[in-house]
Coordinates of C-alpha atoms and ligand atoms in Angstrom, one line a residue:
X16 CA 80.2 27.2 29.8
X17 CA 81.2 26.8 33.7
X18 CA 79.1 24.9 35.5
X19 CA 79.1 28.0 38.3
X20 CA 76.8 30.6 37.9
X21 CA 75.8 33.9 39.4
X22 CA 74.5 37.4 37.8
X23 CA 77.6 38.3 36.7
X24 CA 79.4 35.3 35.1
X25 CA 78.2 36.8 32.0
X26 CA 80.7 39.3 31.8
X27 CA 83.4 36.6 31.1
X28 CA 81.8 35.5 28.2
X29 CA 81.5 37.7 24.9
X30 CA 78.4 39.5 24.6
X31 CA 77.3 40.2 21.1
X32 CA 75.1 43.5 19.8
X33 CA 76.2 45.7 23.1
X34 CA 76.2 49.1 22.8
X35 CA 79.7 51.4 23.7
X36 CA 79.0 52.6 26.7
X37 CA 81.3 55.6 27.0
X38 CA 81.4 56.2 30.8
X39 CA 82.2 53.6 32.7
X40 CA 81.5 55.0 36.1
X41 CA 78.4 56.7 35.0
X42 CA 77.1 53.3 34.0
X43 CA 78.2 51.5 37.2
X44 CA 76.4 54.2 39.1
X45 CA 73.0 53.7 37.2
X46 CA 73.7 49.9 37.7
X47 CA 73.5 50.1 41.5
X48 CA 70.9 52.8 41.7
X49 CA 68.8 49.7 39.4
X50 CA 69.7 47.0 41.9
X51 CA 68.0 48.6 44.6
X52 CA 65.1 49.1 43.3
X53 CA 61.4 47.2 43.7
X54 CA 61.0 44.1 41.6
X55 CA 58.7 44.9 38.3
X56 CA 57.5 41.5 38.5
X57 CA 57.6 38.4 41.2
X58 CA 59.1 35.1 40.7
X59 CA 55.7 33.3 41.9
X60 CA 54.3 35.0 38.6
X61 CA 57.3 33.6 36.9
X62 CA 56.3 30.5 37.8
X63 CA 52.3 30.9 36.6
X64 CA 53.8 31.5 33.7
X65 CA 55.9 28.3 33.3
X66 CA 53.0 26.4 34.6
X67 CA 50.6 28.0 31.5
X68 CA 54.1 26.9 28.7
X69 CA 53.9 23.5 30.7
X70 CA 50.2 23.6 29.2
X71 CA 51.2 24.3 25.6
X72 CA 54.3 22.2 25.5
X73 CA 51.5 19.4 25.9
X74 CA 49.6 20.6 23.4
X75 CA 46.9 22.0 26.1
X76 CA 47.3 25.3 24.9
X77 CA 48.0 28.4 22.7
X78 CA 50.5 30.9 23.2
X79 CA 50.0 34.1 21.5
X80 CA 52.9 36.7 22.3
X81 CA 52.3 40.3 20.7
X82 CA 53.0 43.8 20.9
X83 CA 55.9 46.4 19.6
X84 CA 59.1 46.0 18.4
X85 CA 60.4 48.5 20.4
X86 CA 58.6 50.4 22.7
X87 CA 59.0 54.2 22.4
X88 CA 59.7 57.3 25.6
X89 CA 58.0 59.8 23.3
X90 CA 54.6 58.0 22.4
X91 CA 54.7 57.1 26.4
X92 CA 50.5 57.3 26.9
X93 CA 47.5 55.1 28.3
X94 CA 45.7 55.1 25.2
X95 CA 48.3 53.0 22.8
X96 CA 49.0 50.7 25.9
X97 CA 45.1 50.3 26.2
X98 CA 44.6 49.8 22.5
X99 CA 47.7 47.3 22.1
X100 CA 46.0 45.3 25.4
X101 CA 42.5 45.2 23.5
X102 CA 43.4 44.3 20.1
X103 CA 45.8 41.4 22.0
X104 CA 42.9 40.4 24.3
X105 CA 40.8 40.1 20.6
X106 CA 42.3 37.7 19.5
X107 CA 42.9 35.8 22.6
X108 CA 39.3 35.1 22.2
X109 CA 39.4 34.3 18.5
X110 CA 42.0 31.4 19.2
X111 CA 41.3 30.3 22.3
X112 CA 37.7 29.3 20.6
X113 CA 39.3 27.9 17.7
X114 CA 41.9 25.8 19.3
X115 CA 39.6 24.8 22.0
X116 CA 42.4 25.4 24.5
X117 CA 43.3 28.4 26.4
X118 CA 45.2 31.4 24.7
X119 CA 48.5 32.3 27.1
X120 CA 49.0 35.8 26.6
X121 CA 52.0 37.3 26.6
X122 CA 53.0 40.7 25.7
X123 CA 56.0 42.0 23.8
X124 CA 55.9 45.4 26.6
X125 CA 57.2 47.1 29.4
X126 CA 60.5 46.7 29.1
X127 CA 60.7 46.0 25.0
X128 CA 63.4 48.9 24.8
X129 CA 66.5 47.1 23.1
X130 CA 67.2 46.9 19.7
X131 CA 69.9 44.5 18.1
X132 CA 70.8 45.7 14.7
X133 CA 72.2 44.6 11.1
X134 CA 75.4 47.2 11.2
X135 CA 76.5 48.3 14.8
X136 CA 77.0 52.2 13.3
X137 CA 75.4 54.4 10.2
X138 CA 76.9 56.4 7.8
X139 CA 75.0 59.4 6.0
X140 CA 77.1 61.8 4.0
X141 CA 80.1 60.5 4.7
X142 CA 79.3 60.8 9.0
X143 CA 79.1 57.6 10.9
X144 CA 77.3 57.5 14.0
X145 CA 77.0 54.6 16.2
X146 CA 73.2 52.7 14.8
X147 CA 69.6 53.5 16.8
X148 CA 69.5 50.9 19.7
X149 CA 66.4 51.6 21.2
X150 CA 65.3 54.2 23.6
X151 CA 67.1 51.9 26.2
X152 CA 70.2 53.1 25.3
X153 CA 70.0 55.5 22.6
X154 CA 68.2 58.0 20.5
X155 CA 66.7 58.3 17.2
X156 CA 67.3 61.3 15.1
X157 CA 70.7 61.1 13.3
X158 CA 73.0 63.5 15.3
X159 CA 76.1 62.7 17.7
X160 CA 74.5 63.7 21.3
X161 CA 71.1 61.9 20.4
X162 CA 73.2 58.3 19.2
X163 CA 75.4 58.4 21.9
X164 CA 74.8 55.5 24.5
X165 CA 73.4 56.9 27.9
X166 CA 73.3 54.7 30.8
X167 CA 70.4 57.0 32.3
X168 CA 67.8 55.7 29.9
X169 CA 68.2 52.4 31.5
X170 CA 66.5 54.2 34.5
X171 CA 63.7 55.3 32.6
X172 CA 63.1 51.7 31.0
X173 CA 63.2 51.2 34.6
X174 CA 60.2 53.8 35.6
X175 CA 58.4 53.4 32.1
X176 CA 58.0 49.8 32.4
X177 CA 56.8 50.1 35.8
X178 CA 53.7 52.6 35.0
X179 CA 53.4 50.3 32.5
X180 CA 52.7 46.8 34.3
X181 CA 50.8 49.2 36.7
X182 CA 48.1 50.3 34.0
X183 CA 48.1 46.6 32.7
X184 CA 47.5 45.2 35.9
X185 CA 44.7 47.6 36.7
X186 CA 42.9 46.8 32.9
X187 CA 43.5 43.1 33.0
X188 CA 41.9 42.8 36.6
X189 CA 39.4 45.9 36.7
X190 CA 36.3 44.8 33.7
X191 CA 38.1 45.6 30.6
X192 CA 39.3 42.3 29.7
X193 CA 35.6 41.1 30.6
X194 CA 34.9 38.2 27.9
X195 CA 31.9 39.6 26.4
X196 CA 32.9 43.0 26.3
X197 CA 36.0 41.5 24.3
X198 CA 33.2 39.6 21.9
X199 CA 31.7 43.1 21.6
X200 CA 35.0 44.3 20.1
X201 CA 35.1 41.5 17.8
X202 CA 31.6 41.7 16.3
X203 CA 32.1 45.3 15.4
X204 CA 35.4 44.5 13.5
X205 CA 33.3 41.3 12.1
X206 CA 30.7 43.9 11.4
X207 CA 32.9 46.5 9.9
X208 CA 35.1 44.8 8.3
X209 CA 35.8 44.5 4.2
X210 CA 35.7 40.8 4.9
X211 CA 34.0 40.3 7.4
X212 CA 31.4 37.5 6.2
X213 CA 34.3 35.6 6.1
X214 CA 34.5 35.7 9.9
X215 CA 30.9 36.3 10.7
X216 CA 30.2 32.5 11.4
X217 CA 33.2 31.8 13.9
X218 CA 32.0 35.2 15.5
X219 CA 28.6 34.3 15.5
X220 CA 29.8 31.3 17.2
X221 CA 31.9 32.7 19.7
X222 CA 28.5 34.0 20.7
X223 CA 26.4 31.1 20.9
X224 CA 29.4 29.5 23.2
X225 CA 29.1 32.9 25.6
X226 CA 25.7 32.6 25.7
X227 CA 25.9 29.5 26.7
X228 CA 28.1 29.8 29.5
X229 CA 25.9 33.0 30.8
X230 CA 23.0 30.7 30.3
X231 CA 24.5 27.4 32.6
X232 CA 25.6 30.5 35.1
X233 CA 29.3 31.4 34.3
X234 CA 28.4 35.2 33.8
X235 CA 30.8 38.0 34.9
X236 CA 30.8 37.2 38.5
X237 CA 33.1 34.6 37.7
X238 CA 37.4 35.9 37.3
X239 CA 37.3 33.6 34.1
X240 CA 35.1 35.7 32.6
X241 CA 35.8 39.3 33.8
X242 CA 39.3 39.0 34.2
X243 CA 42.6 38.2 32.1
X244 CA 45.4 37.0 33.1
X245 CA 48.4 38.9 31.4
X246 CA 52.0 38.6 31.1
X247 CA 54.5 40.6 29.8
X248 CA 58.3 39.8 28.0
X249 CA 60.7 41.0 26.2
X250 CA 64.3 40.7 24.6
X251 CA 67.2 40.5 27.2
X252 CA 69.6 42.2 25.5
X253 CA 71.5 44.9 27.2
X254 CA 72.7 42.6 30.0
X255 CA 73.8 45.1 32.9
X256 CA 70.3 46.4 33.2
X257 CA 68.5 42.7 33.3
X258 CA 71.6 41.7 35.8
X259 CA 70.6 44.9 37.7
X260 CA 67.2 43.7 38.3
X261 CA 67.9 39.7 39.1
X262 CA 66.6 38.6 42.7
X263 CA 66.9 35.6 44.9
X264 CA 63.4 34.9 45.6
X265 CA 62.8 34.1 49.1
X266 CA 60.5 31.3 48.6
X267 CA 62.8 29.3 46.6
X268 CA 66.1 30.6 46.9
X269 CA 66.5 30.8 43.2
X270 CA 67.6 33.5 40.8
X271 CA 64.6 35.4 39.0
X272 CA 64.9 38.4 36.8
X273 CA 62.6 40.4 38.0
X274 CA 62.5 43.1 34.7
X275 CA 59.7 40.6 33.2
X276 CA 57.6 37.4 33.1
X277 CA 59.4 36.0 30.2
X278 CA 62.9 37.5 28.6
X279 CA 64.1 36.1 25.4
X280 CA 67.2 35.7 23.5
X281 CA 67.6 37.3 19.6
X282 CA 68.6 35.4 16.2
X283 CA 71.6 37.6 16.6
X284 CA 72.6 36.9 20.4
X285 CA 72.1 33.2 20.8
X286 CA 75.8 31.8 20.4
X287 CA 76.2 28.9 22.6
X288 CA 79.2 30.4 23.8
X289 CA 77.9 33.9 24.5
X290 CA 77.0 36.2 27.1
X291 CA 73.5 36.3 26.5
X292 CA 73.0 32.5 27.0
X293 CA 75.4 32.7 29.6
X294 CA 73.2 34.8 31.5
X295 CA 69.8 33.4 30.9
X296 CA 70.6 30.1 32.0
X297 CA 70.7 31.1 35.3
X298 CA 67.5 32.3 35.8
X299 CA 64.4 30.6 36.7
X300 CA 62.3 32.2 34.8
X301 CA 60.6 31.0 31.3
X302 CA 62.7 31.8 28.2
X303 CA 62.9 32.2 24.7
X304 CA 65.0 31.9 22.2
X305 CA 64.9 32.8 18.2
X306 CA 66.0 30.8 15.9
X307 CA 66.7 32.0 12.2
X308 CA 66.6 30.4 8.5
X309 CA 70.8 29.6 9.4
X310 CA 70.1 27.5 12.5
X311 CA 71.5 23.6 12.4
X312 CA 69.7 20.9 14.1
X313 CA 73.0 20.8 16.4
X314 CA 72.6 23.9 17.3
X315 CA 68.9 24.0 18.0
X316 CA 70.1 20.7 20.6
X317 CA 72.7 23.0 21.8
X318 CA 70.5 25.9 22.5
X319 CA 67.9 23.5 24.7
X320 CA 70.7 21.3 26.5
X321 CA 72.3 24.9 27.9
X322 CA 68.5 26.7 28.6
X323 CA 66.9 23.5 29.6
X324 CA 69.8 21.2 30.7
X325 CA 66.3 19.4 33.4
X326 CA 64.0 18.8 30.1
X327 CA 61.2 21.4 32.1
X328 CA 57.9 21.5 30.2
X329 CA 57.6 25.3 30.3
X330 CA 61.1 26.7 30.4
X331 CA 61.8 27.0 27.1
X332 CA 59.7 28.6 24.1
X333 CA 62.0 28.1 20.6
X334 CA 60.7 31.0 18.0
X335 CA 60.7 30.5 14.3
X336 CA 61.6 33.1 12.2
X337 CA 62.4 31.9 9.0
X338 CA 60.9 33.2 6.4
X339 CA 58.0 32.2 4.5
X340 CA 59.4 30.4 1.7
X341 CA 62.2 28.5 4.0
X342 CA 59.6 27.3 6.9
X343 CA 58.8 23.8 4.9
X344 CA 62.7 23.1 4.3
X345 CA 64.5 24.4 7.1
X346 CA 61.8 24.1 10.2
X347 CA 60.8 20.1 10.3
X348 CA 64.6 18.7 10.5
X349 CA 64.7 21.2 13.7
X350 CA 61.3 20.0 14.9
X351 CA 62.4 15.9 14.7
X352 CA 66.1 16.9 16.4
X353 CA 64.3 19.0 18.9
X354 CA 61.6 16.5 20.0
X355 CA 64.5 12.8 19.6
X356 CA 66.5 15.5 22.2
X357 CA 63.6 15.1 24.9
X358 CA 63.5 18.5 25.2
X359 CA 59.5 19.3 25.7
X360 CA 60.2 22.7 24.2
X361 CA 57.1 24.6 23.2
X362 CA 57.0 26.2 20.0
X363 CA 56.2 29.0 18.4
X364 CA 56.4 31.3 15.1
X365 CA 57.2 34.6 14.4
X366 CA 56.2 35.6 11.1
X367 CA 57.6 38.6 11.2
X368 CA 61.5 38.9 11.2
X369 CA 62.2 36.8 8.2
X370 CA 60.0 38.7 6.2
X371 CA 60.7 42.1 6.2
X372 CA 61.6 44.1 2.7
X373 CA 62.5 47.6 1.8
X374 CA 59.3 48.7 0.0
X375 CA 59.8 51.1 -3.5
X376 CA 58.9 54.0 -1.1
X377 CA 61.8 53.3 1.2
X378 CA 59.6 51.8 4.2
X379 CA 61.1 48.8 5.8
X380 CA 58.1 46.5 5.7
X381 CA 55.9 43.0 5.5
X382 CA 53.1 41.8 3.3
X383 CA 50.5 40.4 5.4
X384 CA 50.3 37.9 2.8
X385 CA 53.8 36.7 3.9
X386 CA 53.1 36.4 7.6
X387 CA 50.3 34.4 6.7
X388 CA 51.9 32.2 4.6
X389 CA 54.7 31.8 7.0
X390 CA 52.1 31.1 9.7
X391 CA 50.4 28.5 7.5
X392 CA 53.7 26.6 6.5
X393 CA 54.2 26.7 10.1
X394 CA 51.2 24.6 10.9
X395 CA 52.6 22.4 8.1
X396 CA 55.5 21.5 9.1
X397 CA 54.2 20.5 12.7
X398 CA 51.6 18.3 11.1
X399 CA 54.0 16.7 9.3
X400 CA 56.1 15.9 11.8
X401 CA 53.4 15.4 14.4
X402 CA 54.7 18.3 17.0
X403 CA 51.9 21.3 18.4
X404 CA 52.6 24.2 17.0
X405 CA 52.3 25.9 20.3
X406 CA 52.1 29.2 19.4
X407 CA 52.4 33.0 17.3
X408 CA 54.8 35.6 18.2
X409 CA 53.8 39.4 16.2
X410 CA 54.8 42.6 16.2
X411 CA 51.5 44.8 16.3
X412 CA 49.4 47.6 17.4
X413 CA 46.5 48.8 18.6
X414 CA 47.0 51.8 16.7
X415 CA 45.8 52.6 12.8
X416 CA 49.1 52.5 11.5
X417 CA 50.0 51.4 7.7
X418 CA 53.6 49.8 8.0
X419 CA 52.6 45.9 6.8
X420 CA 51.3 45.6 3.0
X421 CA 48.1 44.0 2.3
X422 CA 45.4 42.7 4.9
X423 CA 41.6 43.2 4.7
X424 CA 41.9 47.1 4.3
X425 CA 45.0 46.1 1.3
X426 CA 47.3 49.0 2.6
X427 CA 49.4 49.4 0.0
X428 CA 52.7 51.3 -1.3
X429 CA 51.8 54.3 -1.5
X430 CA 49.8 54.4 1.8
X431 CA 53.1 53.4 3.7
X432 CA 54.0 56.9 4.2
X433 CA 51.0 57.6 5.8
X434 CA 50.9 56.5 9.2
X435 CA 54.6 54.7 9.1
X436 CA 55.3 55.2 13.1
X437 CA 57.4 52.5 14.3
X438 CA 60.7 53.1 16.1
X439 CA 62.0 49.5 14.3
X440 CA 60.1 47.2 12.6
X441 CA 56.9 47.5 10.8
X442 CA 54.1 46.2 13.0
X443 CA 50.4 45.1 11.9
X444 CA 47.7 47.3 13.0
X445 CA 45.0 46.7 14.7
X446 CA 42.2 45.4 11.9
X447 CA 45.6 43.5 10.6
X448 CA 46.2 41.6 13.7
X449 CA 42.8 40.7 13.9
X450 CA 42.3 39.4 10.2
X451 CA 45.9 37.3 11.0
X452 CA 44.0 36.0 14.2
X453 CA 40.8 34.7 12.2
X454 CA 43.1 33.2 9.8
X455 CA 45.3 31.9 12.2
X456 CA 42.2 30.2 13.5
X457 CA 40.6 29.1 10.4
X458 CA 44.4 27.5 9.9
X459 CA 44.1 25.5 13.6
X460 CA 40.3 24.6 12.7
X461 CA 42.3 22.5 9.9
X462 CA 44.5 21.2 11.6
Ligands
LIG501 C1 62.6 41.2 17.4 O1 61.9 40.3 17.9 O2 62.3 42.4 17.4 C2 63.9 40.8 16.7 C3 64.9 41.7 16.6 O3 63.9 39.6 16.3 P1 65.0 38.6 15.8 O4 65.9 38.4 17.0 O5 64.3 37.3 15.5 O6 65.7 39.2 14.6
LIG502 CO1 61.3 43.6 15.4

């Protein structure tokens, strides 16, 4: 790696999972009309942010970073952005209570548009098209005008993202994130839920603490209580649009990209040689990276000396994905090299990605069984080495979707076809994600 850097060293370096852009000119064109455009967010939130990591690197708080795997143009509305916020905010509350520390939220959205993929193209019938990127760069439906890469949607990322943070800044800040209201939520699912006596006393709990606080005076005049703060992330994969949308801030004179709070790198695009790291380690902002069942100790080292060459607490998040029968093997050598490196990383797992199956039905998807288990080996392995385990990164939805087997309602195969709506992965749903947030916390009360 050269010790130089600007926004566009990356383009020296090879950049894995990028889609073939077919006109050059037209691509340039959209890059400049994106470089001129308004920030989405500002580097001094970039900063809260690392400040709030700083806080779970130390073991003084809980990350929890949800949403979808791939945001969609077509289902473009307020109500799934409101319901993914809510069921997100739920089980903020469920954790922060049960960790005792404070939940950092961070959402997968507004500007989660990129897909990397298994096999760059698809073949049906003998006809092989280039493979479904995203809405970011292409289209869905199996046909040659709908897969080919167009530079324009990196535009509308642009635009959707924007309304986006906009509707998300207005709920965060304007009495829906309100703490009790948030309680209210969780009592009803408590209430009608298939298992919901198993929750019923943490809930019941969660309201004698509220109570309390109303009682010595913190009520909902206070922000703490009627306001949440919120950021958002996603993965920086196609590089020319988060290049576009890098600023010098003027307080600092450093580089920020400005597309999100927090960008991350894939399993598939974190070779130390690569564009993508390339890129990222640049930028000021907080990062993340995933690492896979294949990663080496070395290379886990390698990944933190080139993202966090100044050992920051708060720079770097690493992301487990292994898989829920590899976690106990493969995750503690990585947590003794990462920790003997002096790198405070914070970290966190996703049970998600190393989990995913083709059901007899055809459906891509998880058991929630598996999440959990990865989730629990997860807190495990950080007991047994004596590291925090920082922190839980899911794809979900606020949405009554069956994609993910199992779970208090027990979707199972043959409900899949049901509501299966996901432009990728399968995500959890909403009564899911709060059943994996209850056992998450029932797992930390443990620990
Ligand atoms: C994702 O987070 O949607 C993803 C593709 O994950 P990974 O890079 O871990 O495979
Ligand atoms: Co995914």
């Amino acid at each position: 790696m050269t010790s130089t850097w600007d926004p566009g060293t990356w383009r020296a370096f090879p950049a894995a999972q990028q889609p073939r852009w077919q006109d050059a000119g037209e691509l340039e064109q959209v890059e400049k009309e994106l470089g001129t455009l308004p920030p989405l967010v500002f580097a001094g939130e970039a900063r809260e942010l690392r400040e709030r990591l700083a806080a779970v690197s130390r073991g003084e708080a809980f990350l929890l970073q949800a949403g979808d795997c791939a945001e969609s143009f077509d289902s473009f509305r307020a109500d799934p952005i409101r319901d993914k916020l809510r069921v997100i905010l739920q089980m903020a509350v469920v954790l922060t209570y049960s960790s005792g520390v404070p939940a950092v939220k961070v959402g997968r959205i507004a500007g989660q548009f990129a897909k990397p993929r298994s096999n760059p193209t698809e073949t049906i019938d003998g006809v092989e098209l280039p493979s479904f990127l995203g809405h970011m760069v292409n289209d869905l439906p199996f046909s040659a005008p709908d897969r080919r890469p167009d530079p324009a949607r990196l535009l509308r990322v642009y635009h959707q993202s924007s309304s986006t943070l906009n509707l998300l800044r207005a709920f965060t800040k304007g009495g829906f994130a309100d703490l009790t209201r948030v309680q209210a939520w969780n009592q009803e699912f408590v209430a009608s839920s298939p298992e919901g006596q198993r929750y019923a006393n943490l809930a019941a709990e969660i309201d004698r603490a509220l109570r309390f606080m109303v009682a010595a005076g913190i009520s909902s005049k206070h922000p703490e209580i009627h306001e949440a703060e919120f950021f958002t992330s996603h993965e920086a994969l196609i590089l020319q649009y988060e290049e576009a949308l890098t600023r010098r801030d003027s307080l600092t004179g450093d580089w920020y990209d400005c597309s999100a709070h927090l960008l991350w790198i894939g399993e598939r695009t974190r070779q130390l040689n690569g564009a993508h790291l390339e890129f990222l380690r640049g930028v000021k902002n907080p990062l993340g990276c995933k690492i896979g069942p294949s990663t080496t100790p070395e290379e886990a080292v390698g990944i933190c000396d080139a993202l966090d060459p100044d050992r920051e607490p708060g720079r770097l998040v690493l992301i487990s994905r292994m898989g829920a029968d590899k976690v106990a093997e493969r995750l503690p050598p990585l947590l003794r090299a990462v920790r003997d490196s002096g790198h405070p990383v914070v970290w966190a797992c996703d049970p998600m990605h190393g989990n995913t199956f083709t059901s007899e039905t055809g459906h891509k998807t998880r058991h929630f069984d598996a999440i959990l288990a990865e989730v629990a080996a997860y807190f495990d392995a950080h007991r047994s080495v004596g590291t925090w385990p920082g922190g839980i990164h899911v794809e979900l939805t606020g949405d009554d979707v069956t994609e993910c087997l199992g779970g208090g309602d027990n979707v199972d195969h043959a409900d899949l076809g049901k509501r299966y709506e996901t432009m990728c992965d399968p995500r959890l749903n909403a009564r899911q994600s709060l059943d994996l947030a209850f056992r998450t916390a029932e797992l930390l009360q443990q620990s």
